[in-house]
Tab-separated table of C-alpha atoms in Angstrom:
chain	number	residue	atom	x	y	z
A	1	MET	CA	105.132	123.635	94.277
A	2	PRO	CA	105.836	127.290	93.566
A	3	ALA	CA	109.390	128.440	93.013
A	4	VAL	CA	111.132	129.726	96.110
A	5	CYS	CA	113.659	132.530	95.802
A	6	TYR	CA	115.948	132.762	98.817
A	7	ALA	CA	118.046	135.731	97.755
A	8	PRO	CA	118.531	137.899	94.701
A	9	GLY	CA	120.392	135.919	92.098
A	10	SER	CA	119.457	132.518	93.506
A	11	VAL	CA	118.436	131.250	90.084
A	12	GLU	CA	120.160	127.905	90.656
A	13	VAL	CA	118.265	127.225	93.878
A	14	ARG	CA	114.932	128.310	92.377
A	15	GLY	CA	115.538	126.140	89.323
A	16	ALA	CA	116.500	123.137	91.430
A	17	LEU	CA	113.369	123.455	93.538
A	18	GLU	CA	111.146	123.860	90.471
A	19	SER	CA	112.584	120.701	88.959
A	20	LEU	CA	111.864	118.821	92.174
A	21	SER	CA	108.162	119.658	92.383
A	22	ILE	CA	105.931	117.156	94.145
A	23	SER	CA	104.463	115.950	90.859
A	24	ALA	CA	107.963	115.138	89.606
A	25	LEU	CA	109.024	113.261	92.721
A	26	LEU	CA	108.711	109.671	91.662
A	27	GLY	CA	110.724	107.981	94.360
A	28	ALA	CA	113.028	108.199	97.307
A	29	GLU	CA	116.013	109.213	95.177
A	30	ARG	CA	114.235	112.355	94.000
A	31	TYR	CA	113.149	113.118	97.554
A	32	GLY	CA	116.751	112.698	98.628
A	33	GLU	CA	117.807	115.254	96.016
A	34	ALA	CA	115.139	117.660	97.231
A	35	LEU	CA	116.174	117.231	100.859
A	36	ARG	CA	119.827	117.874	100.057
A	37	THR	CA	118.860	121.027	98.171
A	38	LEU	CA	116.556	122.281	100.916
A	39	ARG	CA	119.103	121.573	103.635
A	40	ALA	CA	121.787	123.336	101.600
A	41	VAL	CA	119.719	126.510	101.520
A	42	GLY	CA	118.607	126.112	105.137
A	43	ASP	CA	114.857	125.997	104.554
A	44	THR	CA	113.585	124.303	107.718
A	45	ARG	CA	109.902	124.504	106.783
A	46	LEU	CA	110.221	122.978	103.309
A	47	THR	CA	112.638	120.360	104.620
A	48	GLY	CA	109.946	119.371	107.136
A	49	ILE	CA	107.302	119.231	104.417
A	50	PHE	CA	109.495	117.054	102.217
A	51	LEU	CA	110.266	114.749	105.145
A	52	THR	CA	106.513	114.387	105.678
A	53	ASN	CA	106.116	113.498	101.999
A	54	LEU	CA	108.993	111.038	102.243
A	55	GLY	CA	107.242	109.492	105.251
A	56	VAL	CA	104.088	109.038	103.188
A	57	LEU	CA	106.121	107.423	100.407
A	58	SER	CA	107.782	105.093	102.928
A	59	GLN	CA	104.402	104.222	104.435
A	60	GLU	CA	103.001	103.402	100.997
A	61	ARG	CA	105.971	101.093	100.444
A	62	GLY	CA	105.207	99.309	103.715
A	63	GLU	CA	108.308	100.728	105.426
A	64	HIS	CA	106.435	101.801	108.547
A	65	SER	CA	109.427	102.219	110.840
A	66	ARG	CA	111.180	104.406	108.302
A	67	ALA	CA	107.964	106.366	107.727
A	68	GLU	CA	107.654	107.111	111.425
A	69	GLN	CA	111.281	108.262	111.561
A	70	HIS	CA	110.632	110.678	108.695
A	71	PHE	CA	107.422	111.942	110.305
A	72	LEU	CA	109.117	112.555	113.652
A	73	GLN	CA	112.027	114.404	112.013
A	74	ALA	CA	109.534	116.450	110.016
A	75	LEU	CA	107.491	117.282	113.099
A	76	ALA	CA	110.519	118.691	114.925
A	77	LEU	CA	111.430	120.895	111.938
A	78	LEU	CA	107.851	122.056	111.392
A	79	GLU	CA	107.527	122.972	115.070
A	80	GLN	CA	110.767	124.934	114.779
A	81	ALA	CA	109.444	126.692	111.661
A	82	GLY	CA	106.078	127.381	113.305
A	83	ASP	CA	104.074	125.757	110.515
A	84	THR	CA	100.953	124.608	112.358
A	85	ARG	CA	99.218	123.331	109.221
A	86	TYR	CA	101.942	120.857	108.334
A	87	GLN	CA	102.431	119.958	111.985
A	88	ALA	CA	98.773	118.884	111.997
A	89	ILE	CA	99.176	116.971	108.735
A	90	THR	CA	102.261	115.208	110.053
A	91	LEU	CA	100.616	114.367	113.381
A	92	GLY	CA	97.661	112.955	111.451
A	93	ASN	CA	100.043	110.798	109.430
A	94	ILE	CA	101.712	109.537	112.611
A	95	GLY	CA	98.277	108.774	114.035
A	96	ALA	CA	97.334	106.805	110.928
A	97	LEU	CA	100.592	104.892	111.131
A	98	ARG	CA	99.971	104.043	114.796
A	99	GLN	CA	96.417	103.023	113.948
A	100	LEU	CA	97.709	100.678	111.224
A	101	ALA	CA	100.062	99.181	113.798
A	102	GLY	CA	97.084	98.465	116.066
A	103	ASP	CA	97.907	101.103	118.675
A	104	ALA	CA	94.580	102.939	118.816
A	105	ALA	CA	95.534	104.827	121.996
A	106	ALA	CA	98.676	106.308	120.430
A	107	ALA	CA	96.690	107.109	117.276
A	108	ARG	CA	94.024	108.864	119.351
A	109	ASP	CA	96.673	110.923	121.129
A	110	ARG	CA	98.222	112.095	117.843
A	111	TYR	CA	94.851	113.028	116.370
A	112	LEU	CA	93.997	114.966	119.527
A	113	GLN	CA	97.314	116.817	119.213
A	114	ALA	CA	96.564	117.622	115.573
A	115	LEU	CA	93.049	119.023	116.021
A	116	PRO	CA	93.920	122.311	117.747
A	117	LEU	CA	96.653	122.890	115.161
A	118	CYS	CA	94.117	122.336	112.381
A	119	ALA	CA	91.861	124.951	113.953
A	120	GLU	CA	94.746	127.383	114.388
A	121	ALA	CA	95.788	126.943	110.756
A	122	GLY	CA	92.212	126.991	109.460
A	123	ASP	CA	92.793	123.636	107.749
A	124	LEU	CA	89.315	122.119	107.558
A	125	ARG	CA	90.368	119.244	105.301
A	126	THR	CA	92.995	117.932	107.708
A	127	GLU	CA	90.647	118.530	110.640
A	128	ALA	CA	87.928	116.460	108.963
A	129	LEU	CA	90.374	113.675	108.159
A	130	CYS	CA	91.719	113.633	111.723
A	131	ARG	CA	88.173	113.568	113.142
A	132	VAL	CA	87.189	110.607	110.965
A	133	ARG	CA	90.348	108.756	111.947
A	134	LEU	CA	89.894	109.744	115.603
A	135	GLY	CA	86.384	108.310	115.449
A	136	GLY	CA	87.838	105.007	114.288
A	137	ALA	CA	90.515	105.037	116.979
A	138	LEU	CA	87.954	105.781	119.714
A	139	ALA	CA	85.684	103.036	118.431
A	140	GLY	CA	88.669	100.689	118.461
A	141	LEU	CA	89.191	101.592	122.106
A	142	GLY	CA	85.578	100.717	122.872
A	143	ASP	CA	84.309	104.310	122.992
A	144	LEU	CA	81.589	103.968	120.372
A	145	ALA	CA	79.752	107.098	121.500
A	146	GLY	CA	82.969	109.147	121.330
A	147	GLY	CA	83.748	107.684	117.937
A	148	ALA	CA	80.276	108.522	116.622
A	149	GLU	CA	80.560	112.045	118.065
A	150	GLN	CA	83.573	112.724	115.843
A	151	LEU	CA	81.449	112.003	112.788
A	152	ASP	CA	78.659	114.470	113.684
């Protein structure tokens, strides 16, 4: 993650953010440090991104309820910040979480919400991922033709 300078002389903030790069975040404690720092400087967008990452970490730990809470908090902040790319990523993560829980309809709805945001942001990777997952959700709902269409 590149250094972020919020104001002239904000060496402490820039240094704190550099030390909390994604590659260095090894667990929830480090994410907590990053979130406190980001909230202290009032960076809504990066706070949303870190909450999305914390949601992924929680999901990987099997803490699905906590993951969804993080994703929903992140989504609200990312909408506020106007970051359509990370809104799409977060919606895709919520969809995947719903799909894991066996709620293909809710997963489908989240993927469908994400797709226009992917297009707006020009994020082909997230669009492709959402389409593949949407295909699985549609197939799970019995719409095999719709599912196959997402893979074309």
